[in-house]
Amino acid sequence: MNFRKKSKEKREIKRSIKSVLVLCSMFLLLFSTHTFAQDSIAFPKDLNEEKELKFQHYFFKALSQKSIRNFQKAIDNLESCNQILPNDVAVFFEFSKNYYALNQIELSKEYIDRALEKDPQNSWMLEHLVAVLQRSNNYAKAIEIQLDLINQKPKNTNLKEGLVRLYLRNNQPEKALMTLNGIKNQNGSTASLQNLKKALENRKSRFTKEEESTKLTSSQAKFDFDKTYLSLERLLKNSN
Protein backbone atom coordinates (compact mmCIF):
# COMPACT_ATOMS: atom_id res chain seq x y z
CA MET A 1 0.00 0.00 0.00
CA ASN A 2 2.82 2.41 0.86
CA PHE A 3 4.41 1.69 -2.52
CA ARG A 4 1.12 2.52 -4.35
CA LYS A 5 0.69 5.64 -2.25
CA LYS A 6 4.21 6.85 -3.10
CA SER A 7 3.68 6.12 -6.80
CA LYS A 8 0.46 8.13 -6.76
CA GLU A 9 2.20 11.04 -5.04
CA LYS A 10 4.99 10.97 -7.64
CA ARG A 11 2.43 11.07 -10.47
CA GLU A 12 0.67 14.04 -8.86
CA ILE A 13 3.98 15.88 -8.45
CA LYS A 14 4.83 15.26 -12.12
CA ARG A 15 1.39 16.56 -13.16
CA SER A 16 1.90 19.70 -11.04
CA ILE A 17 5.34 20.32 -12.54
CA LYS A 18 3.95 19.81 -16.02
CA SER A 19 1.12 22.29 -15.34
CA VAL A 20 3.59 24.90 -14.05
CA LEU A 21 5.78 24.45 -17.14
CA VAL A 22 2.78 24.87 -19.43
CA LEU A 23 1.73 28.05 -17.62
CA CYS A 24 5.28 29.41 -17.79
CA SER A 25 5.45 28.65 -21.51
CA MET A 26 2.16 30.44 -22.09
CA PHE A 27 3.36 33.45 -20.09
CA LEU A 28 6.61 33.62 -22.07
CA LEU A 29 4.72 33.30 -25.34
CA LEU A 30 2.36 36.15 -24.42
CA PHE A 31 5.21 38.31 -23.13
CA SER A 32 7.28 37.73 -26.27
CA THR A 33 4.33 38.54 -28.50
CA HIS A 34 3.69 41.79 -26.66
CA THR A 35 7.35 42.80 -26.77
CA PHE A 36 7.62 41.99 -30.45
CA ALA A 37 4.46 43.95 -31.25
CA GLN A 38 5.92 47.02 -29.57
CA ASP A 39 9.30 46.72 -31.29
CA SER A 40 8.28 45.38 -34.66
CA ILE A 41 5.22 44.16 -36.57
CA ALA A 42 2.13 42.10 -35.78
CA PHE A 43 1.82 38.40 -36.56
CA PRO A 44 0.17 37.23 -39.79
CA LYS A 45 -3.53 36.41 -39.47
CA ASP A 46 -4.11 34.26 -42.55
CA LEU A 47 -2.73 30.95 -41.22
CA ASN A 48 -4.62 27.88 -40.10
CA GLU A 49 -4.04 26.75 -36.50
CA GLU A 50 -1.39 24.14 -37.26
CA LYS A 51 0.65 26.43 -39.51
CA GLU A 52 0.31 29.30 -37.05
CA LEU A 53 1.75 27.17 -34.23
CA LYS A 54 4.66 26.12 -36.42
CA PHE A 55 5.22 29.70 -37.57
CA GLN A 56 5.25 30.98 -33.97
CA HIS A 57 7.55 28.16 -32.89
CA TYR A 58 10.20 29.02 -35.49
CA PHE A 59 9.67 32.76 -35.15
CA PHE A 60 10.17 32.82 -31.37
CA LYS A 61 13.11 30.46 -31.77
CA ALA A 62 14.61 33.01 -34.18
CA LEU A 63 14.06 35.81 -31.64
CA SER A 64 15.60 33.66 -28.92
CA GLN A 65 18.68 32.89 -31.01
CA LYS A 66 19.06 36.56 -31.94
CA SER A 67 18.90 37.56 -28.27
CA ILE A 68 21.95 35.36 -27.53
CA ARG A 69 23.71 36.59 -30.68
CA ASN A 70 23.35 33.35 -32.64
CA PHE A 71 22.38 35.33 -35.70
CA GLN A 72 22.93 32.58 -38.27
CA LYS A 73 20.72 30.17 -36.30
CA ALA A 74 18.10 32.91 -36.09
CA ILE A 75 18.25 33.23 -39.88
CA ASP A 76 17.84 29.44 -40.25
CA ASN A 77 14.64 29.58 -38.19
CA LEU A 78 13.40 32.54 -40.21
CA GLU A 79 13.90 30.46 -43.36
CA SER A 80 11.49 27.92 -41.85
CA CYS A 81 9.01 30.74 -41.19
CA ASN A 82 9.36 31.88 -44.78
CA GLN A 83 8.56 28.37 -46.03
CA ILE A 84 5.36 28.31 -43.96
CA LEU A 85 4.32 31.84 -44.95
CA PRO A 86 6.34 33.33 -47.82
CA ASN A 87 6.96 37.08 -48.09
CA ASP A 88 5.80 38.04 -44.60
CA VAL A 89 6.76 41.56 -43.54
CA ALA A 90 7.74 40.58 -39.97
CA VAL A 91 10.03 37.83 -41.26
CA PHE A 92 11.64 40.20 -43.77
CA PHE A 93 12.27 42.72 -40.99
CA GLU A 94 13.91 40.10 -38.78
CA PHE A 95 16.00 38.83 -41.70
CA SER A 96 17.29 42.37 -42.20
CA LYS A 97 18.15 42.86 -38.52
CA ASN A 98 20.07 39.58 -38.32
CA TYR A 99 22.01 40.19 -41.53
CA TYR A 100 22.79 43.68 -40.23
CA ALA A 101 24.20 42.13 -37.04
CA LEU A 102 26.37 39.86 -39.21
CA ASN A 103 27.53 42.95 -41.14
CA GLN A 104 26.06 41.57 -44.37
CA ILE A 105 24.76 44.98 -45.33
CA GLU A 106 23.66 44.24 -48.90
CA LEU A 107 21.37 41.42 -47.72
CA SER A 108 20.15 43.55 -44.81
CA LYS A 109 19.27 46.35 -47.27
CA GLU A 110 17.55 43.91 -49.62
CA TYR A 111 15.26 42.54 -46.90
CA ILE A 112 14.39 45.88 -45.32
CA ASP A 113 13.48 47.17 -48.79
CA ARG A 114 11.17 44.18 -49.26
CA ALA A 115 9.56 44.82 -45.88
CA LEU A 116 9.02 48.51 -46.62
CA GLU A 117 7.35 47.67 -49.92
CA LYS A 118 4.59 46.08 -47.81
CA ASP A 119 4.55 48.70 -45.04
CA PRO A 120 6.23 51.90 -46.32
CA GLN A 121 5.31 54.16 -43.38
CA ASN A 122 6.45 51.83 -40.57
CA SER A 123 8.70 54.03 -38.40
CA TRP A 124 10.55 51.07 -36.78
CA MET A 125 11.58 49.80 -40.19
CA LEU A 126 12.47 53.27 -41.48
CA GLU A 127 14.77 53.84 -38.50
CA HIS A 128 16.42 50.50 -39.21
CA LEU A 129 16.83 51.51 -42.86
CA VAL A 130 18.65 54.67 -41.71
CA ALA A 131 21.07 52.49 -39.71
CA VAL A 132 21.64 50.25 -42.74
CA LEU A 133 22.31 53.26 -44.98
CA GLN A 134 24.76 54.69 -42.45
CA ARG A 135 26.65 51.40 -42.35
CA SER A 136 27.00 51.55 -46.13
CA ASN A 137 28.11 55.24 -45.93
CA ASN A 138 25.08 56.40 -47.92
CA TYR A 139 24.55 59.44 -45.71
CA ALA A 140 22.63 61.50 -48.27
CA LYS A 141 19.88 58.86 -48.54
CA ALA A 142 19.95 58.29 -44.76
CA ILE A 143 19.35 62.03 -44.23
CA GLU A 144 16.41 61.91 -46.64
CA ILE A 145 14.79 59.05 -44.69
CA GLN A 146 15.54 60.73 -41.35
CA LEU A 147 13.79 63.90 -42.52
CA ASP A 148 10.74 61.79 -43.46
CA LEU A 149 10.76 60.32 -39.94
CA ILE A 150 10.93 63.80 -38.41
CA ASN A 151 7.94 64.82 -40.55
CA GLN A 152 6.09 61.83 -39.06
CA LYS A 153 7.14 62.73 -35.51
CA PRO A 154 8.00 66.46 -35.44
CA LYS A 155 8.32 66.59 -31.63
CA ASN A 156 10.78 63.68 -31.40
CA THR A 157 14.07 65.21 -30.23
CA ASN A 158 15.97 61.92 -30.62
CA LEU A 159 15.26 61.88 -34.34
CA LYS A 160 16.56 65.45 -34.66
CA GLU A 161 19.70 64.52 -32.73
CA GLY A 162 20.18 61.63 -35.14
CA LEU A 163 19.82 64.06 -38.04
CA VAL A 164 22.54 66.28 -36.53
CA ARG A 165 24.97 63.36 -36.45
CA LEU A 166 24.06 62.38 -40.00
CA TYR A 167 24.80 65.91 -41.23
CA LEU A 168 28.18 65.82 -39.47
CA ARG A 169 29.02 62.45 -41.03
CA ASN A 170 28.04 63.88 -44.41
CA ASN A 171 30.34 66.88 -43.84
CA GLN A 172 27.49 69.38 -43.51
CA PRO A 173 28.29 71.19 -40.23
CA GLU A 174 26.19 74.26 -41.06
CA LYS A 175 23.04 72.16 -41.49
CA ALA A 176 23.94 70.28 -38.31
CA LEU A 177 24.11 73.58 -36.42
CA MET A 178 20.86 74.76 -38.00
CA THR A 179 19.15 71.56 -36.82
CA LEU A 180 20.58 71.99 -33.32
CA ASN A 181 19.24 75.52 -33.19
CA GLY A 182 15.86 74.14 -34.21
CA ILE A 183 15.69 71.80 -31.23
CA LYS A 184 13.57 73.96 -28.92
CA ASN A 185 14.04 72.06 -25.69
CA GLN A 186 17.82 72.26 -25.38
CA ASN A 187 17.54 71.57 -21.65
CA GLY A 188 16.08 68.19 -22.52
CA SER A 189 18.98 67.23 -24.79
CA THR A 190 22.12 65.50 -23.67
CA ALA A 191 25.09 67.43 -22.33
CA SER A 192 27.20 66.06 -25.19
CA LEU A 193 24.77 67.53 -27.72
CA GLN A 194 24.92 70.95 -26.07
CA ASN A 195 28.74 70.73 -26.12
CA LEU A 196 28.55 69.80 -29.78
CA LYS A 197 26.44 72.91 -30.46
CA LYS A 198 29.07 75.11 -28.77
CA ALA A 199 31.86 73.41 -30.73
CA LEU A 200 30.05 73.96 -34.03
CA GLU A 201 29.41 77.63 -33.19
CA ASN A 202 33.10 78.11 -32.34
CA ARG A 203 34.09 76.34 -35.55
CA LYS A 204 31.79 78.57 -37.60
CA SER A 205 33.19 81.70 -35.94
CA ARG A 206 36.78 80.57 -36.49
CA PHE A 207 36.09 79.64 -40.11
CA THR A 208 34.50 83.05 -40.76
CA LYS A 209 37.53 84.84 -39.30
CA GLU A 210 39.93 82.71 -41.33
CA GLU A 211 37.92 83.39 -44.48
CA GLU A 212 37.97 87.16 -43.82
CA SER A 213 41.72 87.03 -43.14
CA THR A 214 42.33 85.15 -46.39
CA LYS A 215 40.29 87.69 -48.37
CA LEU A 216 42.19 90.58 -46.77
CA THR A 217 45.59 89.04 -47.52
CA SER A 218 44.55 88.35 -51.10
CA SER A 219 43.25 91.93 -51.55
CA GLN A 220 46.43 93.40 -50.08
CA ALA A 221 48.59 91.32 -52.42
CA LYS A 222 46.46 92.35 -55.40
CA PHE A 223 46.74 96.07 -54.55
CA ASP A 224 50.51 95.83 -53.93
CA PHE A 225 50.85 94.31 -57.38
CA ASP A 226 48.81 96.66 -59.60
CA LYS A 227 48.00 99.73 -57.46
CA THR A 228 44.68 100.26 -59.27
CA TYR A 229 41.61 101.99 -57.88
CA LEU A 230 39.56 98.76 -58.20
CA SER A 231 42.03 96.72 -56.15
CA LEU A 232 42.20 99.53 -53.56
CA GLU A 233 38.40 99.55 -53.30
CA ARG A 234 38.37 95.74 -52.78
CA LEU A 235 41.12 96.04 -50.15
CA LEU A 236 39.19 98.69 -48.21
CA LYS A 237 35.99 96.66 -48.39
CA ASN A 238 37.65 93.48 -47.07
CA SER A 239 39.47 95.37 -44.34
CA ASN A 240 36.14 96.92 -43.26
C-alpha positions as YAML, in Angstrom:
chain: A
units: angstrom
residues:
- id: 1
  name: MET
  ca: [0.00, 0.00, 0.00]
- id: 2
  name: ASN
  ca: [2.82, 2.41, 0.86]
- id: 3
  name: PHE
  ca: [4.41, 1.69, -2.52]
- id: 4
  name: ARG
  ca: [1.12, 2.52, -4.35]
- id: 5
  name: LYS
  ca: [0.69, 5.64, -2.25]
- id: 6
  name: LYS
  ca: [4.21, 6.85, -3.10]
- id: 7
  name: SER
  ca: [3.68, 6.12, -6.80]
- id: 8
  name: LYS
  ca: [0.46, 8.13, -6.76]
- id: 9
  name: GLU
  ca: [2.20, 11.04, -5.04]
- id: 10
  name: LYS
  ca: [4.99, 10.97, -7.64]
- id: 11
  name: ARG
  ca: [2.43, 11.07, -10.47]
- id: 12
  name: GLU
  ca: [0.67, 14.04, -8.86]
- id: 13
  name: ILE
  ca: [3.98, 15.88, -8.45]
- id: 14
  name: LYS
  ca: [4.83, 15.26, -12.12]
- id: 15
  name: ARG
  ca: [1.39, 16.56, -13.16]
- id: 16
  name: SER
  ca: [1.90, 19.70, -11.04]
- id: 17
  name: ILE
  ca: [5.34, 20.32, -12.54]
- id: 18
  name: LYS
  ca: [3.95, 19.81, -16.02]
- id: 19
  name: SER
  ca: [1.12, 22.29, -15.34]
- id: 20
  name: VAL
  ca: [3.59, 24.90, -14.05]
- id: 21
  name: LEU
  ca: [5.78, 24.45, -17.14]
- id: 22
  name: VAL
  ca: [2.78, 24.87, -19.43]
- id: 23
  name: LEU
  ca: [1.73, 28.05, -17.62]
- id: 24
  name: CYS
  ca: [5.28, 29.41, -17.79]
- id: 25
  name: SER
  ca: [5.45, 28.65, -21.51]
- id: 26
  name: MET
  ca: [2.16, 30.44, -22.09]
- id: 27
  name: PHE
  ca: [3.36, 33.45, -20.09]
- id: 28
  name: LEU
  ca: [6.61, 33.62, -22.07]
- id: 29
  name: LEU
  ca: [4.72, 33.30, -25.34]
- id: 30
  name: LEU
  ca: [2.36, 36.15, -24.42]
- id: 31
  name: PHE
  ca: [5.21, 38.31, -23.13]
- id: 32
  name: SER
  ca: [7.28, 37.73, -26.27]
- id: 33
  name: THR
  ca: [4.33, 38.54, -28.50]
- id: 34
  name: HIS
  ca: [3.69, 41.79, -26.66]
- id: 35
  name: THR
  ca: [7.35, 42.80, -26.77]
- id: 36
  name: PHE
  ca: [7.62, 41.99, -30.45]
- id: 37
  name: ALA
  ca: [4.46, 43.95, -31.25]
- id: 38
  name: GLN
  ca: [5.92, 47.02, -29.57]
- id: 39
  name: ASP
  ca: [9.30, 46.72, -31.29]
- id: 40
  name: SER
  ca: [8.28, 45.38, -34.66]
- id: 41
  name: ILE
  ca: [5.22, 44.16, -36.57]
- id: 42
  name: ALA
  ca: [2.13, 42.10, -35.78]
- id: 43
  name: PHE
  ca: [1.82, 38.40, -36.56]
- id: 44
  name: PRO
  ca: [0.17, 37.23, -39.79]
- id: 45
  name: LYS
  ca: [-3.53, 36.41, -39.47]
- id: 46
  name: ASP
  ca: [-4.11, 34.26, -42.55]
- id: 47
  name: LEU
  ca: [-2.73, 30.95, -41.22]
- id: 48
  name: ASN
  ca: [-4.62, 27.88, -40.10]
- id: 49
  name: GLU
  ca: [-4.04, 26.75, -36.50]
- id: 50
  name: GLU
  ca: [-1.39, 24.14, -37.26]
- id: 51
  name: LYS
  ca: [0.65, 26.43, -39.51]
- id: 52
  name: GLU
  ca: [0.31, 29.30, -37.05]
- id: 53
  name: LEU
  ca: [1.75, 27.17, -34.23]
- id: 54
  name: LYS
  ca: [4.66, 26.12, -36.42]
- id: 55
  name: PHE
  ca: [5.22, 29.70, -37.57]
- id: 56
  name: GLN
  ca: [5.25, 30.98, -33.97]
- id: 57
  name: HIS
  ca: [7.55, 28.16, -32.89]
- id: 58
  name: TYR
  ca: [10.20, 29.02, -35.49]
- id: 59
  name: PHE
  ca: [9.67, 32.76, -35.15]
- id: 60
  name: PHE
  ca: [10.17, 32.82, -31.37]
- id: 61
  name: LYS
  ca: [13.11, 30.46, -31.77]
- id: 62
  name: ALA
  ca: [14.61, 33.01, -34.18]
- id: 63
  name: LEU
  ca: [14.06, 35.81, -31.64]
- id: 64
  name: SER
  ca: [15.60, 33.66, -28.92]
- id: 65
  name: GLN
  ca: [18.68, 32.89, -31.01]
- id: 66
  name: LYS
  ca: [19.06, 36.56, -31.94]
- id: 67
  name: SER
  ca: [18.90, 37.56, -28.27]
- id: 68
  name: ILE
  ca: [21.95, 35.36, -27.53]
- id: 69
  name: ARG
  ca: [23.71, 36.59, -30.68]
- id: 70
  name: ASN
  ca: [23.35, 33.35, -32.64]
- id: 71
  name: PHE
  ca: [22.38, 35.33, -35.70]
- id: 72
  name: GLN
  ca: [22.93, 32.58, -38.27]
- id: 73
  name: LYS
  ca: [20.72, 30.17, -36.30]
- id: 74
  name: ALA
  ca: [18.10, 32.91, -36.09]
- id: 75
  name: ILE
  ca: [18.25, 33.23, -39.88]
- id: 76
  name: ASP
  ca: [17.84, 29.44, -40.25]
- id: 77
  name: ASN
  ca: [14.64, 29.58, -38.19]
- id: 78
  name: LEU
  ca: [13.40, 32.54, -40.21]
- id: 79
  name: GLU
  ca: [13.90, 30.46, -43.36]
- id: 80
  name: SER
  ca: [11.49, 27.92, -41.85]
- id: 81
  name: CYS
  ca: [9.01, 30.74, -41.19]
- id: 82
  name: ASN
  ca: [9.36, 31.88, -44.78]
- id: 83
  name: GLN
  ca: [8.56, 28.37, -46.03]
- id: 84
  name: ILE
  ca: [5.36, 28.31, -43.96]
- id: 85
  name: LEU
  ca: [4.32, 31.84, -44.95]
- id: 86
  name: PRO
  ca: [6.34, 33.33, -47.82]
- id: 87
  name: ASN
  ca: [6.96, 37.08, -48.09]
- id: 88
  name: ASP
  ca: [5.80, 38.04, -44.60]
- id: 89
  name: VAL
  ca: [6.76, 41.56, -43.54]
- id: 90
  name: ALA
  ca: [7.74, 40.58, -39.97]
- id: 91
  name: VAL
  ca: [10.03, 37.83, -41.26]
- id: 92
  name: PHE
  ca: [11.64, 40.20, -43.77]
- id: 93
  name: PHE
  ca: [12.27, 42.72, -40.99]
- id: 94
  name: GLU
  ca: [13.91, 40.10, -38.78]
- id: 95
  name: PHE
  ca: [16.00, 38.83, -41.70]
- id: 96
  name: SER
  ca: [17.29, 42.37, -42.20]
- id: 97
  name: LYS
  ca: [18.15, 42.86, -38.52]
- id: 98
  name: ASN
  ca: [20.07, 39.58, -38.32]
- id: 99
  name: TYR
  ca: [22.01, 40.19, -41.53]
- id: 100
  name: TYR
  ca: [22.79, 43.68, -40.23]
- id: 101
  name: ALA
  ca: [24.20, 42.13, -37.04]
- id: 102
  name: LEU
  ca: [26.37, 39.86, -39.21]
- id: 103
  name: ASN
  ca: [27.53, 42.95, -41.14]
- id: 104
  name: GLN
  ca: [26.06, 41.57, -44.37]
- id: 105
  name: ILE
  ca: [24.76, 44.98, -45.33]
- id: 106
  name: GLU
  ca: [23.66, 44.24, -48.90]
- id: 107
  name: LEU
  ca: [21.37, 41.42, -47.72]
- id: 108
  name: SER
  ca: [20.15, 43.55, -44.81]
- id: 109
  name: LYS
  ca: [19.27, 46.35, -47.27]
- id: 110
  name: GLU
  ca: [17.55, 43.91, -49.62]
- id: 111
  name: TYR
  ca: [15.26, 42.54, -46.90]
- id: 112
  name: ILE
  ca: [14.39, 45.88, -45.32]
- id: 113
  name: ASP
  ca: [13.48, 47.17, -48.79]
- id: 114
  name: ARG
  ca: [11.17, 44.18, -49.26]
- id: 115
  name: ALA
  ca: [9.56, 44.82, -45.88]
- id: 116
  name: LEU
  ca: [9.02, 48.51, -46.62]
- id: 117
  name: GLU
  ca: [7.35, 47.67, -49.92]
- id: 118
  name: LYS
  ca: [4.59, 46.08, -47.81]
- id: 119
  name: ASP
  ca: [4.55, 48.70, -45.04]
- id: 120
  name: PRO
  ca: [6.23, 51.90, -46.32]
- id: 121
  name: GLN
  ca: [5.31, 54.16, -43.38]
- id: 122
  name: ASN
  ca: [6.45, 51.83, -40.57]
- id: 123
  name: SER
  ca: [8.70, 54.03, -38.40]
- id: 124
  name: TRP
  ca: [10.55, 51.07, -36.78]
- id: 125
  name: MET
  ca: [11.58, 49.80, -40.19]
- id: 126
  name: LEU
  ca: [12.47, 53.27, -41.48]
- id: 127
  name: GLU
  ca: [14.77, 53.84, -38.50]
- id: 128
  name: HIS
  ca: [16.42, 50.50, -39.21]
- id: 129
  name: LEU
  ca: [16.83, 51.51, -42.86]
- id: 130
  name: VAL
  ca: [18.65, 54.67, -41.71]
- id: 131
  name: ALA
  ca: [21.07, 52.49, -39.71]
- id: 132
  name: VAL
  ca: [21.64, 50.25, -42.74]
- id: 133
  name: LEU
  ca: [22.31, 53.26, -44.98]
- id: 134
  name: GLN
  ca: [24.76, 54.69, -42.45]
- id: 135
  name: ARG
  ca: [26.65, 51.40, -42.35]
- id: 136
  name: SER
  ca: [27.00, 51.55, -46.13]
- id: 137
  name: ASN
  ca: [28.11, 55.24, -45.93]
- id: 138
  name: ASN
  ca: [25.08, 56.40, -47.92]
- id: 139
  name: TYR
  ca: [24.55, 59.44, -45.71]
- id: 140
  name: ALA
  ca: [22.63, 61.50, -48.27]
- id: 141
  name: LYS
  ca: [19.88, 58.86, -48.54]
- id: 142
  name: ALA
  ca: [19.95, 58.29, -44.76]
- id: 143
  name: ILE
  ca: [19.35, 62.03, -44.23]
- id: 144
  name: GLU
  ca: [16.41, 61.91, -46.64]
- id: 145
  name: ILE
  ca: [14.79, 59.05, -44.69]
- id: 146
  name: GLN
  ca: [15.54, 60.73, -41.35]
- id: 147
  name: LEU
  ca: [13.79, 63.90, -42.52]
- id: 148
  name: ASP
  ca: [10.74, 61.79, -43.46]
- id: 149
  name: LEU
  ca: [10.76, 60.32, -39.94]
- id: 150
  name: ILE
  ca: [10.93, 63.80, -38.41]
- id: 151
  name: ASN
  ca: [7.94, 64.82, -40.55]
- id: 152
  name: GLN
  ca: [6.09, 61.83, -39.06]
- id: 153
  name: LYS
  ca: [7.14, 62.73, -35.51]
- id: 154
  name: PRO
  ca: [8.00, 66.46, -35.44]
- id: 155
  name: LYS
  ca: [8.32, 66.59, -31.63]
- id: 156
  name: ASN
  ca: [10.78, 63.68, -31.40]
- id: 157
  name: THR
  ca: [14.07, 65.21, -30.23]
- id: 158
  name: ASN
  ca: [15.97, 61.92, -30.62]
- id: 159
  name: LEU
  ca: [15.26, 61.88, -34.34]
- id: 160
  name: LYS
  ca: [16.56, 65.45, -34.66]
- id: 161
  name: GLU
  ca: [19.70, 64.52, -32.73]
- id: 162
  name: GLY
  ca: [20.18, 61.63, -35.14]
- id: 163
  name: LEU
  ca: [19.82, 64.06, -38.04]
- id: 164
  name: VAL
  ca: [22.54, 66.28, -36.53]
- id: 165
  name: ARG
  ca: [24.97, 63.36, -36.45]
- id: 166
  name: LEU
  ca: [24.06, 62.38, -40.00]
- id: 167
  name: TYR
  ca: [24.80, 65.91, -41.23]
- id: 168
  name: LEU
  ca: [28.18, 65.82, -39.47]
- id: 169
  name: ARG
  ca: [29.02, 62.45, -41.03]
- id: 170
  name: ASN
  ca: [28.04, 63.88, -44.41]
- id: 171
  name: ASN
  ca: [30.34, 66.88, -43.84]
- id: 172
  name: GLN
  ca: [27.49, 69.38, -43.51]
- id: 173
  name: PRO
  ca: [28.29, 71.19, -40.23]
- id: 174
  name: GLU
  ca: [26.19, 74.26, -41.06]
- id: 175
  name: LYS
  ca: [23.04, 72.16, -41.49]
- id: 176
  name: ALA
  ca: [23.94, 70.28, -38.31]
- id: 177
  name: LEU
  ca: [24.11, 73.58, -36.42]
- id: 178
  name: MET
  ca: [20.86, 74.76, -38.00]
- id: 179
  name: THR
  ca: [19.15, 71.56, -36.82]
- id: 180
  name: LEU
  ca: [20.58, 71.99, -33.32]
- id: 181
  name: ASN
  ca: [19.24, 75.52, -33.19]
- id: 182
  name: GLY
  ca: [15.86, 74.14, -34.21]
- id: 183
  name: ILE
  ca: [15.69, 71.80, -31.23]
- id: 184
  name: LYS
  ca: [13.57, 73.96, -28.92]
- id: 185
  name: ASN
  ca: [14.04, 72.06, -25.69]
- id: 186
  name: GLN
  ca: [17.82, 72.26, -25.38]
- id: 187
  name: ASN
  ca: [17.54, 71.57, -21.65]
- id: 188
  name: GLY
  ca: [16.08, 68.19, -22.52]
- id: 189
  name: SER
  ca: [18.98, 67.23, -24.79]
- id: 190
  name: THR
  ca: [22.12, 65.50, -23.67]
- id: 191
  name: ALA
  ca: [25.09, 67.43, -22.33]
- id: 192
  name: SER
  ca: [27.20, 66.06, -25.19]
- id: 193
  name: LEU
  ca: [24.77, 67.53, -27.72]
- id: 194
  name: GLN
  ca: [24.92, 70.95, -26.07]
- id: 195
  name: ASN
  ca: [28.74, 70.73, -26.12]
- id: 196
  name: LEU
  ca: [28.55, 69.80, -29.78]
- id: 197
  name: LYS
  ca: [26.44, 72.91, -30.46]
- id: 198
  name: LYS
  ca: [29.07, 75.11, -28.77]
- id: 199
  name: ALA
  ca: [31.86, 73.41, -30.73]
- id: 200
  name: LEU
  ca: [30.05, 73.96, -34.03]
- id: 201
  name: GLU
  ca: [29.41, 77.63, -33.19]
- id: 202
  name: ASN
  ca: [33.10, 78.11, -32.34]
- id: 203
  name: ARG
  ca: [34.09, 76.34, -35.55]
- id: 204
  name: LYS
  ca: [31.79, 78.57, -37.60]
- id: 205
  name: SER
  ca: [33.19, 81.70, -35.94]
- id: 206
  name: ARG
  ca: [36.78, 80.57, -36.49]
- id: 207
  name: PHE
  ca: [36.09, 79.64, -40.11]
- id: 208
  name: THR
  ca: [34.50, 83.05, -40.76]
- id: 209
  name: LYS
  ca: [37.53, 84.84, -39.30]
- id: 210
  name: GLU
  ca: [39.93, 82.71, -41.33]
- id: 211
  name: GLU
  ca: [37.92, 83.39, -44.48]
- id: 212
  name: GLU
  ca: [37.97, 87.16, -43.82]
- id: 213
  name: SER
  ca: [41.72, 87.03, -43.14]
- id: 214
  name: THR
  ca: [42.33, 85.15, -46.39]
- id: 215
  name: LYS
  ca: [40.29, 87.69, -48.37]
- id: 216
  name: LEU
  ca: [42.19, 90.58, -46.77]
- id: 217
  name: THR
  ca: [45.59, 89.04, -47.52]
- id: 218
  name: SER
  ca: [44.55, 88.35, -51.10]
- id: 219
  name: SER
  ca: [43.25, 91.93, -51.55]
- id: 220
  name: GLN
  ca: [46.43, 93.40, -50.08]
- id: 221
  name: ALA
  ca: [48.59, 91.32, -52.42]
- id: 222
  name: LYS
  ca: [46.46, 92.35, -55.40]
- id: 223
  name: PHE
  ca: [46.74, 96.07, -54.55]
- id: 224
  name: ASP
  ca: [50.51, 95.83, -53.93]
- id: 225
  name: PHE
  ca: [50.85, 94.31, -57.38]
- id: 226
  name: ASP
  ca: [48.81, 96.66, -59.60]
- id: 227
  name: LYS
  ca: [48.00, 99.73, -57.46]
- id: 228
  name: THR
  ca: [44.68, 100.26, -59.27]
- id: 229
  name: TYR
  ca: [41.61, 101.99, -57.88]
- id: 230
  name: LEU
  ca: [39.56, 98.76, -58.20]
- id: 231
  name: SER
  ca: [42.03, 96.72, -56.15]
- id: 232
  name: LEU
  ca: [42.20, 99.53, -53.56]
- id: 233
  name: GLU
  ca: [38.40, 99.55, -53.30]
- id: 234
  name: ARG
  ca: [38.37, 95.74, -52.78]
- id: 235
  name: LEU
  ca: [41.12, 96.04, -50.15]
- id: 236
  name: LEU
  ca: [39.19, 98.69, -48.21]
- id: 237
  name: LYS
  ca: [35.99, 96.66, -48.39]
- id: 238
  name: ASN
  ca: [37.65, 93.48, -47.07]
- id: 239
  name: SER
  ca: [39.47, 95.37, -44.34]
- id: 240
  name: ASN
  ca: [36.14, 96.92, -43.26]
...
